[in-house]
Tab-separated table of C-alpha atoms in Angstrom:
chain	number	residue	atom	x	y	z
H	1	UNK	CA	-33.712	-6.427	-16.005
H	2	UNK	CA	-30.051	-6.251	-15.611
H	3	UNK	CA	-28.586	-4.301	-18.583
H	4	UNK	CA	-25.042	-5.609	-18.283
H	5	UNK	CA	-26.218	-9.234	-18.121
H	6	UNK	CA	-24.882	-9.961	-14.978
H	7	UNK	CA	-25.785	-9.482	-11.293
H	8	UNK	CA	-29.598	-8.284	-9.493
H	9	UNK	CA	-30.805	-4.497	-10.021
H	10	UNK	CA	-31.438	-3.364	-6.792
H	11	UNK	CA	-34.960	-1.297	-6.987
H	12	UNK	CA	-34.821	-0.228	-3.420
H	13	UNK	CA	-31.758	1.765	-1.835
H	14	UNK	CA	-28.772	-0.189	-0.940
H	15	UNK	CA	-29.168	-1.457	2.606
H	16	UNK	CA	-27.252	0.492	5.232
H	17	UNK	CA	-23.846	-0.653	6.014
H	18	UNK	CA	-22.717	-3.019	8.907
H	19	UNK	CA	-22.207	-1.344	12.300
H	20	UNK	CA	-18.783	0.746	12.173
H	21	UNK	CA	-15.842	-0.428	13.458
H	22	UNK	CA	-15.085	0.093	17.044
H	23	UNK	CA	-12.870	3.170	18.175
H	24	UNK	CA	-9.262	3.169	18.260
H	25	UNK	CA	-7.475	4.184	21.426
H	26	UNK	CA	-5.822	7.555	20.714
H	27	UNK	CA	-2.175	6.494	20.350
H	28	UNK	CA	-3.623	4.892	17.202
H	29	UNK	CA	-5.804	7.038	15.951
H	30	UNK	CA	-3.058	8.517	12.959
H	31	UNK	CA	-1.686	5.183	11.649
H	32	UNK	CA	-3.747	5.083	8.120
H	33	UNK	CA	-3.506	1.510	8.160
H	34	UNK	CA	-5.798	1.156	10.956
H	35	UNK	CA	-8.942	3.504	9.632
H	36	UNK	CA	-11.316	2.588	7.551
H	37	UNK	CA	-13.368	3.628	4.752
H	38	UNK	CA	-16.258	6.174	5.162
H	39	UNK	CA	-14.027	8.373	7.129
H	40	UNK	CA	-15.523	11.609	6.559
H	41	UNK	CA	-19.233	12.736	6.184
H	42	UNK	CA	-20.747	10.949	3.727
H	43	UNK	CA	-21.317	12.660	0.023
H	44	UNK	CA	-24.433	12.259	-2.071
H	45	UNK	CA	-25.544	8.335	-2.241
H	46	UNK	CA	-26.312	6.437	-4.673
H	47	UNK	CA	-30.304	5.882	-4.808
H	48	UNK	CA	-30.074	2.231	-6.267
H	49	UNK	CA	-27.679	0.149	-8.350
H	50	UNK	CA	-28.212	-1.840	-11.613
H	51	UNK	CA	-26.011	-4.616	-10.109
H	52	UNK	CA	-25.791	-4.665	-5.732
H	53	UNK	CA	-22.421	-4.797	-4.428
H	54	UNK	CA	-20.977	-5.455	-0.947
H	55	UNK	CA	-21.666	-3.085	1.412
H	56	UNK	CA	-19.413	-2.205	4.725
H	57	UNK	CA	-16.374	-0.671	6.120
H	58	UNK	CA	-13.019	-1.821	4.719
H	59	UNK	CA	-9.591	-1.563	6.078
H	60	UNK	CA	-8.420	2.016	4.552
H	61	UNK	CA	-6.154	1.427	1.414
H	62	UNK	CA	-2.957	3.501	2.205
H	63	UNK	CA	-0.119	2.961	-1.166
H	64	UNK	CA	2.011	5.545	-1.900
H	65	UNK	CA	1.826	7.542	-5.340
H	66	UNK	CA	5.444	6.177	-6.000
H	67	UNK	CA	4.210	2.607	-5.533
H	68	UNK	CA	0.820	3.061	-7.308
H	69	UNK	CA	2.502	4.218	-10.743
H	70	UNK	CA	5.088	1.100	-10.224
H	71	UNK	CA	5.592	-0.184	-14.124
H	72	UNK	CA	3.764	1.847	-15.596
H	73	UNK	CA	4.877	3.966	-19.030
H	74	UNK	CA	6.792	6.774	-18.099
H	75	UNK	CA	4.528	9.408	-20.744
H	76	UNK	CA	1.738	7.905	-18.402
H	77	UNK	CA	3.338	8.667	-15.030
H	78	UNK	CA	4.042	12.226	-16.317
H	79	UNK	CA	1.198	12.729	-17.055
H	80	UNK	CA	-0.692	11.533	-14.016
H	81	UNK	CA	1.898	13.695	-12.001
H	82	UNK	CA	1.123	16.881	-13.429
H	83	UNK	CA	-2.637	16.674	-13.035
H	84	UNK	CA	-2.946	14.037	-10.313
H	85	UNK	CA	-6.747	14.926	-9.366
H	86	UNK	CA	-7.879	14.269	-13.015
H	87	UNK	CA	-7.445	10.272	-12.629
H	88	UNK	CA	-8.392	8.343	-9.716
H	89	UNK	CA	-6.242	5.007	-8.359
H	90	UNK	CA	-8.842	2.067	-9.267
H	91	UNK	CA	-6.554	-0.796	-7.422
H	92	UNK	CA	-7.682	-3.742	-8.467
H	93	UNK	CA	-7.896	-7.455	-5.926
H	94	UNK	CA	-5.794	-9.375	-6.833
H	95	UNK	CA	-4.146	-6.847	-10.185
H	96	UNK	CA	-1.701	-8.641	-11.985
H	97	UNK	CA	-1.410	-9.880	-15.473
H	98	UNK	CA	-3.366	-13.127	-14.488
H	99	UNK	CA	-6.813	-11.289	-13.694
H	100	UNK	CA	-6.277	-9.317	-17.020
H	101	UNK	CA	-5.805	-12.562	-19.023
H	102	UNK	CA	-8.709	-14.620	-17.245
H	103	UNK	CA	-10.836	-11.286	-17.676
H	104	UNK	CA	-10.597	-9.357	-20.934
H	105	UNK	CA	-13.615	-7.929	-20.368
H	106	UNK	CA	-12.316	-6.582	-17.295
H	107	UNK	CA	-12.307	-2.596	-17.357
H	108	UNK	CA	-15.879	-2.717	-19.580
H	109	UNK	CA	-17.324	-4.355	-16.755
H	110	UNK	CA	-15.891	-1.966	-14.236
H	111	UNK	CA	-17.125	0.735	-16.304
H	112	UNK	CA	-20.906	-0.629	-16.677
H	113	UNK	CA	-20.755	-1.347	-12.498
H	114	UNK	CA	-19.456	2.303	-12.383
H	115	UNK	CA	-22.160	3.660	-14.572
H	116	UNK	CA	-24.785	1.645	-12.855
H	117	UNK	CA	-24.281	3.686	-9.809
H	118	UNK	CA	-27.948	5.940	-9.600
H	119	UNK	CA	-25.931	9.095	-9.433
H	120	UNK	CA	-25.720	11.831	-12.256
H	121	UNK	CA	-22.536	12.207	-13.920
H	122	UNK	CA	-21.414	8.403	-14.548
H	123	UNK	CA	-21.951	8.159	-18.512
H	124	UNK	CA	-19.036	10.008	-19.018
H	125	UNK	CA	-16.829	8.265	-17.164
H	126	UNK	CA	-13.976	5.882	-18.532
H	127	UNK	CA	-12.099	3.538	-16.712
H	128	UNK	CA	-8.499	2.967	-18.585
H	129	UNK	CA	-5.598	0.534	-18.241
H	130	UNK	CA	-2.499	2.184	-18.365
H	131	UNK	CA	0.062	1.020	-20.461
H	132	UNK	CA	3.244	-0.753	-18.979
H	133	UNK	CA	6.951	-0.236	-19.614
H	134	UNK	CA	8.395	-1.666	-22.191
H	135	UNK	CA	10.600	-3.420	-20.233
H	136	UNK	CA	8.299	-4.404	-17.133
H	137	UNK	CA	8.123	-7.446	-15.161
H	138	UNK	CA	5.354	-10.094	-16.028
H	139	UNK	CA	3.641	-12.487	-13.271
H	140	UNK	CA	0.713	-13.263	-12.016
H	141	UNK	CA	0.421	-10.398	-9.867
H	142	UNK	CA	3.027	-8.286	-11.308
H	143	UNK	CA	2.707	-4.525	-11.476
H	144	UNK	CA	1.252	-2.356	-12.108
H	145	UNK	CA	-2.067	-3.055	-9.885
H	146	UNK	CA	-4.019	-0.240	-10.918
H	147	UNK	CA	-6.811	1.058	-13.523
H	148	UNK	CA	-7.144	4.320	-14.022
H	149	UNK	CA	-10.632	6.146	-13.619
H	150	UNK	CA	-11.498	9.096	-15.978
H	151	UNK	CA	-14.030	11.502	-16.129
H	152	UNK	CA	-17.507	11.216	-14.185
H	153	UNK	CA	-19.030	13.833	-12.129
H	154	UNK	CA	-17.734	15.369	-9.222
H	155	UNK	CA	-20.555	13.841	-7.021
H	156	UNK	CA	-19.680	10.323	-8.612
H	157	UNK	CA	-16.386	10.510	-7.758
H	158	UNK	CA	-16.763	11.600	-4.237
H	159	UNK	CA	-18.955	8.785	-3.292
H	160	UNK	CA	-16.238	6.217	-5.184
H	161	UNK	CA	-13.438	7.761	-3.121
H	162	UNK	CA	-15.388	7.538	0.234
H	163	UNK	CA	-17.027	4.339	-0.165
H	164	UNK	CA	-13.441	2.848	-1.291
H	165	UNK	CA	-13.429	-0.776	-1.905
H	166	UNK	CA	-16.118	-2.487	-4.484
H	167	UNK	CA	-16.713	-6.046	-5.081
H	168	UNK	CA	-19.737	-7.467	-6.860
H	169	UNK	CA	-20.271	-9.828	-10.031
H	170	UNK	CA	-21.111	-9.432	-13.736
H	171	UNK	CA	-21.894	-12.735	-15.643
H	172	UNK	CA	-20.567	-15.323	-12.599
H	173	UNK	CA	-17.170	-12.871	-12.793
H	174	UNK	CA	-16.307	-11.781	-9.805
H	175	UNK	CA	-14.630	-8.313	-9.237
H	176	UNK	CA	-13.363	-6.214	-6.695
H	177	UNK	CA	-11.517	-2.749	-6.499
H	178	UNK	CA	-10.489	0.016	-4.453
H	179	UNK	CA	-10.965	3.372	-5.364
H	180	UNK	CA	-7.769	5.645	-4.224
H	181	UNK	CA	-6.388	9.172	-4.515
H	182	UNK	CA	-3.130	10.036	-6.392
H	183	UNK	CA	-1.367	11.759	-3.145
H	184	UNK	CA	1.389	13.020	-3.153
H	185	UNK	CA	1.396	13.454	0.825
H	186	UNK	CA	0.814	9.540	1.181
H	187	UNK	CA	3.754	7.339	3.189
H	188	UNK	CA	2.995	4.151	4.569
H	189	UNK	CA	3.287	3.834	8.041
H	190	UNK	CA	5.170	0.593	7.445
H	191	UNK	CA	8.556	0.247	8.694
H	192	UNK	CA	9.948	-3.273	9.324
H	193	UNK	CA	9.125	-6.673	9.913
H	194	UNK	CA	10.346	-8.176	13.420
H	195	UNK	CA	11.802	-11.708	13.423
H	196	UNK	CA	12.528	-13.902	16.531
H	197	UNK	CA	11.536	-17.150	18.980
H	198	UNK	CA	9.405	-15.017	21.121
H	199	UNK	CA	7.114	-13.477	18.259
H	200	UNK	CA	3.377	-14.407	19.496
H	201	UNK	CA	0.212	-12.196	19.700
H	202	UNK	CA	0.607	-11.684	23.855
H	203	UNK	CA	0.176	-8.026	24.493
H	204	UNK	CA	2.399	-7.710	27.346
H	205	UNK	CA	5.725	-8.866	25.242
H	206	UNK	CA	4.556	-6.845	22.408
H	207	UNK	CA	4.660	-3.836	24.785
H	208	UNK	CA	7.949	-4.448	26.328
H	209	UNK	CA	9.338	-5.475	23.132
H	210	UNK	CA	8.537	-1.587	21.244
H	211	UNK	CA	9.689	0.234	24.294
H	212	UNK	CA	12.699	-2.052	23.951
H	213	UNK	CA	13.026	-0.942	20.137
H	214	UNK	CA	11.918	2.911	21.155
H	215	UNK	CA	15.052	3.121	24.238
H	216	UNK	CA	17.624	1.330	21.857
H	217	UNK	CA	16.982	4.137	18.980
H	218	UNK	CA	16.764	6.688	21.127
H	219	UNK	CA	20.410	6.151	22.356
H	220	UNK	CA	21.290	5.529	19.027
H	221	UNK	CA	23.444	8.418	18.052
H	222	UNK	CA	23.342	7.966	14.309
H	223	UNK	CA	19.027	7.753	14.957
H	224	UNK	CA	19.036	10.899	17.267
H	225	UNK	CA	21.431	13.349	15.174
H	226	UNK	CA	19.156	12.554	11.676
H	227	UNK	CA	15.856	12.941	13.308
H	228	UNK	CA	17.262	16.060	15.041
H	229	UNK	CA	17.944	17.455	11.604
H	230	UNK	CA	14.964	16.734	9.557
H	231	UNK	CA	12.458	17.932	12.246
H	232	UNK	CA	14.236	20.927	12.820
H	233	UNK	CA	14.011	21.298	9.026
H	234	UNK	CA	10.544	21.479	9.552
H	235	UNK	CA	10.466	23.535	12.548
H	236	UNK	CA	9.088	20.747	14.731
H	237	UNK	CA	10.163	20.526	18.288
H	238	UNK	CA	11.827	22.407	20.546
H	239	UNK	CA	14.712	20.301	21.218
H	240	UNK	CA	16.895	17.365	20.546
H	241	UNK	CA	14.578	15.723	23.063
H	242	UNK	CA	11.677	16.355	22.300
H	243	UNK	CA	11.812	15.606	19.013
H	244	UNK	CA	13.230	12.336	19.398
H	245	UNK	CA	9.551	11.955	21.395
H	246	UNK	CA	7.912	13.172	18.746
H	247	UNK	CA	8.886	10.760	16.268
H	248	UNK	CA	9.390	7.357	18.725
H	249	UNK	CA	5.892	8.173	20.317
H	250	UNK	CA	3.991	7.167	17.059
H	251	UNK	CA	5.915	3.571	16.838
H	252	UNK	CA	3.780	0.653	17.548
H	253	UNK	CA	4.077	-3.156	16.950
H	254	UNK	CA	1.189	-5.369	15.189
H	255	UNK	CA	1.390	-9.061	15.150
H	256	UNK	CA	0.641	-10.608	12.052
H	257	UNK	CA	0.432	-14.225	11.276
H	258	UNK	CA	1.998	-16.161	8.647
H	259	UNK	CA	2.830	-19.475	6.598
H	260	UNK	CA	5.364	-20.059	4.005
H	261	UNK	CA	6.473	-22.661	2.220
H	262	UNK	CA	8.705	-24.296	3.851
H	263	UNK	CA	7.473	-23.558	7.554
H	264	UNK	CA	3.727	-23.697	8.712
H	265	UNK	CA	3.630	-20.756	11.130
H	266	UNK	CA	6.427	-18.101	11.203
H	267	UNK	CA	4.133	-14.781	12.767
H	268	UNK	CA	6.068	-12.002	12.969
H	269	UNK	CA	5.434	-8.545	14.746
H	270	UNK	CA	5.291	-5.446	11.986
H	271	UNK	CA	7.173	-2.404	13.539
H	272	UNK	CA	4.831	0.798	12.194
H	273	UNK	CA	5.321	4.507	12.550
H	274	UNK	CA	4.767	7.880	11.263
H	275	UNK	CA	7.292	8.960	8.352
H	276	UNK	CA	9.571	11.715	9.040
H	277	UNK	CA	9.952	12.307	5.507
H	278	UNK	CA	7.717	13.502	2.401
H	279	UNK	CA	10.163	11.949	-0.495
H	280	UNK	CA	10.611	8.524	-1.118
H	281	UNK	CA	13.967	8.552	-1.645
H	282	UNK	CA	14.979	10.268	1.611
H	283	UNK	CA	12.588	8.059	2.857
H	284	UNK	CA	14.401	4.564	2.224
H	285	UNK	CA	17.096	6.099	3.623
H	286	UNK	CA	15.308	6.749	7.100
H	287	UNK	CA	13.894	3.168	6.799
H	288	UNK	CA	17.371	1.637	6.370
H	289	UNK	CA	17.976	3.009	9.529
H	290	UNK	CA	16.189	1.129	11.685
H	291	UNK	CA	16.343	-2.392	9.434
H	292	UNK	CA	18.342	-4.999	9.928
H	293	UNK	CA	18.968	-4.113	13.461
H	294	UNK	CA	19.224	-6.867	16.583
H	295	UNK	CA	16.839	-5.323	19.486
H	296	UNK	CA	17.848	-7.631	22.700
H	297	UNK	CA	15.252	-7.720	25.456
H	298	UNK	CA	16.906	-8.856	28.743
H	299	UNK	CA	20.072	-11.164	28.774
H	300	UNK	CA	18.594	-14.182	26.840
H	301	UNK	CA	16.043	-13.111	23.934
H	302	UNK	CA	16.377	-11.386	21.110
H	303	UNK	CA	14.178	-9.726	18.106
H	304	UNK	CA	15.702	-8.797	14.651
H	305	UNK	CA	14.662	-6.341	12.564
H	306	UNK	CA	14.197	-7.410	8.577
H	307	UNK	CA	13.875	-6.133	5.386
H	308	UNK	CA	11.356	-9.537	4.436
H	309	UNK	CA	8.542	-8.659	2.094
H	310	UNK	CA	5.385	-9.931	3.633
H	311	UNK	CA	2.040	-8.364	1.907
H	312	UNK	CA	-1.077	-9.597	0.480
H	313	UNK	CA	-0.962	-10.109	-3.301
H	314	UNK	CA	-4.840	-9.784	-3.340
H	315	UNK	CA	-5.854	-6.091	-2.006
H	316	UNK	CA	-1.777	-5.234	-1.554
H	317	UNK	CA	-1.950	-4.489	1.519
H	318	UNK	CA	1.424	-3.925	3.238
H	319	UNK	CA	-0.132	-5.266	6.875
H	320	UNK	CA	-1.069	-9.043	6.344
H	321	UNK	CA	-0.093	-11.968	4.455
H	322	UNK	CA	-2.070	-13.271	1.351
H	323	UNK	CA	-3.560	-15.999	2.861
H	324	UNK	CA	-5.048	-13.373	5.754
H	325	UNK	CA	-6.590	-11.493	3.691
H	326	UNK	CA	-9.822	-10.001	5.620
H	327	UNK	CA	-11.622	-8.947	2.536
H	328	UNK	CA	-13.574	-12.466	1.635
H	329	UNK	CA	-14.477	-12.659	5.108
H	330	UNK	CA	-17.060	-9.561	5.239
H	331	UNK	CA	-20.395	-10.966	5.074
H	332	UNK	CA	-21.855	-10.880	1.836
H	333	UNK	CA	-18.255	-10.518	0.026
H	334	UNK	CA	-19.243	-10.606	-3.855
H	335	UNK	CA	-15.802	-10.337	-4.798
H	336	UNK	CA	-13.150	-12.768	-5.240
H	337	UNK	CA	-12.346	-15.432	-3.289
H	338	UNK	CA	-8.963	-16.128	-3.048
H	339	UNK	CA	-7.114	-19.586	-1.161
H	340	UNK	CA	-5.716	-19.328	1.943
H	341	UNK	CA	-2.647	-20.733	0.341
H	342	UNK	CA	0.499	-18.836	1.081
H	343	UNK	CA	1.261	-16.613	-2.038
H	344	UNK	CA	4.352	-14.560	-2.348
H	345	UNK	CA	3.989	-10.911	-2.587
H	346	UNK	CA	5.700	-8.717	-5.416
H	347	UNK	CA	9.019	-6.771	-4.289
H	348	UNK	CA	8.843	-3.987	-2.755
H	349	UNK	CA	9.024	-0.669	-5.204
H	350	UNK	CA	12.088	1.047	-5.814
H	351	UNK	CA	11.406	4.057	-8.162
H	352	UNK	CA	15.105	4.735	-8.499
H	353	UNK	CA	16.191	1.372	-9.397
H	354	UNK	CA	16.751	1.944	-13.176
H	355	UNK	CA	18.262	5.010	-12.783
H	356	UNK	CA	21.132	3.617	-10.178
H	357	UNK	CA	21.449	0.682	-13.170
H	358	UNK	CA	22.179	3.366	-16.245
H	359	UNK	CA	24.374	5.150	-13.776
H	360	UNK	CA	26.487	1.941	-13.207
H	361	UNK	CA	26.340	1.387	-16.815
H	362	UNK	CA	27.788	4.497	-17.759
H	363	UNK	CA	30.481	4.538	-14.779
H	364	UNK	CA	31.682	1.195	-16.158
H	365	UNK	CA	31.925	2.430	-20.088
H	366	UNK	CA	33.937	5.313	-18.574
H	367	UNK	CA	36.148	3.255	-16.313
H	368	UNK	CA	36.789	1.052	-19.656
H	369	UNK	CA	37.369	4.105	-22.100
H	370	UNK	CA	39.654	5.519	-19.250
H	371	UNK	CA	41.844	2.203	-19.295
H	372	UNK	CA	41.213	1.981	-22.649
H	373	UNK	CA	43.683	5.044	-22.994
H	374	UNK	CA	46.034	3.894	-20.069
H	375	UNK	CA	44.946	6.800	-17.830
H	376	UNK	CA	45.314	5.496	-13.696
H	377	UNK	CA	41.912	6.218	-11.688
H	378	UNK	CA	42.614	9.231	-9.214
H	379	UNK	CA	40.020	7.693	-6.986
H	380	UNK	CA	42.148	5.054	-6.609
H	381	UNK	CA	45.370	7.113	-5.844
H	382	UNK	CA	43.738	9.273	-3.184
């Protein structure tokens, strides 16, 4: 009998997952958003389950820790920061405030799913929501995303973090997660989004369109000089040259389909490469570097780079839209199942955004206090 009501017990092992995935070629084979779980040797296994679950590869989850403590209390964030490896990232399809209201019981089943994994270690294990700022955004599918997962036995945890994504039902409710590290060393591999009339999924263009990209920013002055600096920072690279090489010969282009609103299919081709960078902040900058930018290929076409949000609000990925979302398509998907209605994504995070707003804040009370007491503004004599 199922003790938590919902679901089958499983009395024999969990059947073996689907074939994996076929090889990448090896220009690919860095980009995080093209692995997939199971990626190293698999750690102790569960021997059965009080309630079965989907089994298979999934698309590797790759967020940022910036991104994953988005809106949450800042006591929390601390916290999490100083002892990262304590918690594990529980990132739940399709988080938002919505899921939590239509499912209060929501972390307790989590928890029981958790516990009802045959592997020693799980009844101590807690799975907590973290509190939100005060001041935080509310929406559907407004941040933050994540549960946090407390506790449970080193064994336990391993197998959560390399099986990664869990979807499976308690009581008709359907639930999915993915389990994820709090690392530091995480940066998406996203870039930009690529706008124009010839944006279609033919191979050929999209090759002669990212060499197109790659030759404009490497004769990009502005491009060269900063990528000169920050790899020589790092004592990468020989030269100018070659480390201009370096960091254009990771850049690829994906095509990713699309509907909005207004129009029925706008595609566009996502511009990916490895960051340069292991700060976020010095990290927008290098992104704002290559957004925004006209790439022209030949004398009549065109491609623009954008700083358009497209991402799934259901696992939050950065590298489809929401109604492409690959997960309900696995065979014998437990988990939600979402419409293939276009849904659009939360903003993208900026972790310095209320600091730049008390800053302006207390600029302005000091340019008023200053003309308060009819003193001029040297900045504006200069």
């Amino acid at each position: 009998m199922d003790r938590n009501g919902g679901g089958h017990r499983n009395q024999d092992p969990p059947p073996p997952p689907a074939s994996p995935p076929p090889p990448l070629p090896p220009a690919y084979l860095e980009n995080p958003h093209l692995q997939f779980s199971h990626r190293d040797r698999a750690p102790l296994l569960p021997t059965e389950s009080r309630i079965a679950y989907t089994q298979g590869y999934f698309p590797r989850v790759v967020k940022s820790l910036d991104s994953l403590l988005s809106e949450i209390n800042e006591v929390t964030t601390e916290a999490i920061k100083s002892h990262p490896d304590k918690f594990i990232t529980l990132l739940v399809y399709g988080g938002g405030d919505k899921i939590k209201e239509e499912n209060p019981n929501l972390m307790k089943d989590i928890q029981a799913f958790l516990q009802g994994l045959a592997i020693k270690g799980g009844e101590k294990l807690r799975v907590i929501d973290p509190p939100k700022k005060t001041n935080a955004q509310r929406g559907d599918f407004a941040k933050p995303h994540i549960l946090l997962l407390q506790h449970g036995s080193p064994e336990l945890r391993a197998f959560i973090l390399w099986f990664q994504t869990f979807a499976f039902q308690i009581d008709g409710r359907k639930i999915a997660f993915s389990a994820v590290r709090f690392d530091i060393n995480i940066r998406p591999w996203f870039i930009t989004n690529i706008t124009g009339q010839i944006i279609d999924d033919d191979p050929n263009m999209m090759t002669i369109a990212v060499e197109t990209i790659k030759e404009h920013l490497s004769k990009d002055t502005a491009f060269r000089n900063h990528v000169n600096k920050v790899l020589t920072n790092r004592e990468v690279g020989q030269s100018v040259l070659e480390r201009k090489i370096i960091v254009l010969a990771s850049f690829s282009l994906a095509f990713i389909p699309r509907a909005t609103d207004e129009v029925e299919d706008t595609p566009v081709w996502q511009l990916a490469g490895c960051p340069v960078y292991d700060n976020m902040k010095d990290h927008r900058q290098w992104l704002k570097m290559i957004r925004r930018t006209d790439f022209h290929i030949g004398d009549m076409k065109y491609i623009r780079s954008t700083t358009e949000i497209i991402g799934c609000v259901w696992c939050k990925a950065e590298t489809h839209s929401s109604e492409d979302c690959p997960l309900p398509r696995l065979e014998d998907w437990k988990g939600p199942i979402p419409t293939h209605d276009f849904v659009e994504p939360e903003p993208y995070y900026k972790p310095n955004a209320e600091t730049k707003q008390r800053n302006e804040k207390r600029k302005a009370r000091k340019e008023k206090a200053r003309k308060s007491k009819g003193k001029k503004n040297p900045a504006r004599e200069k």
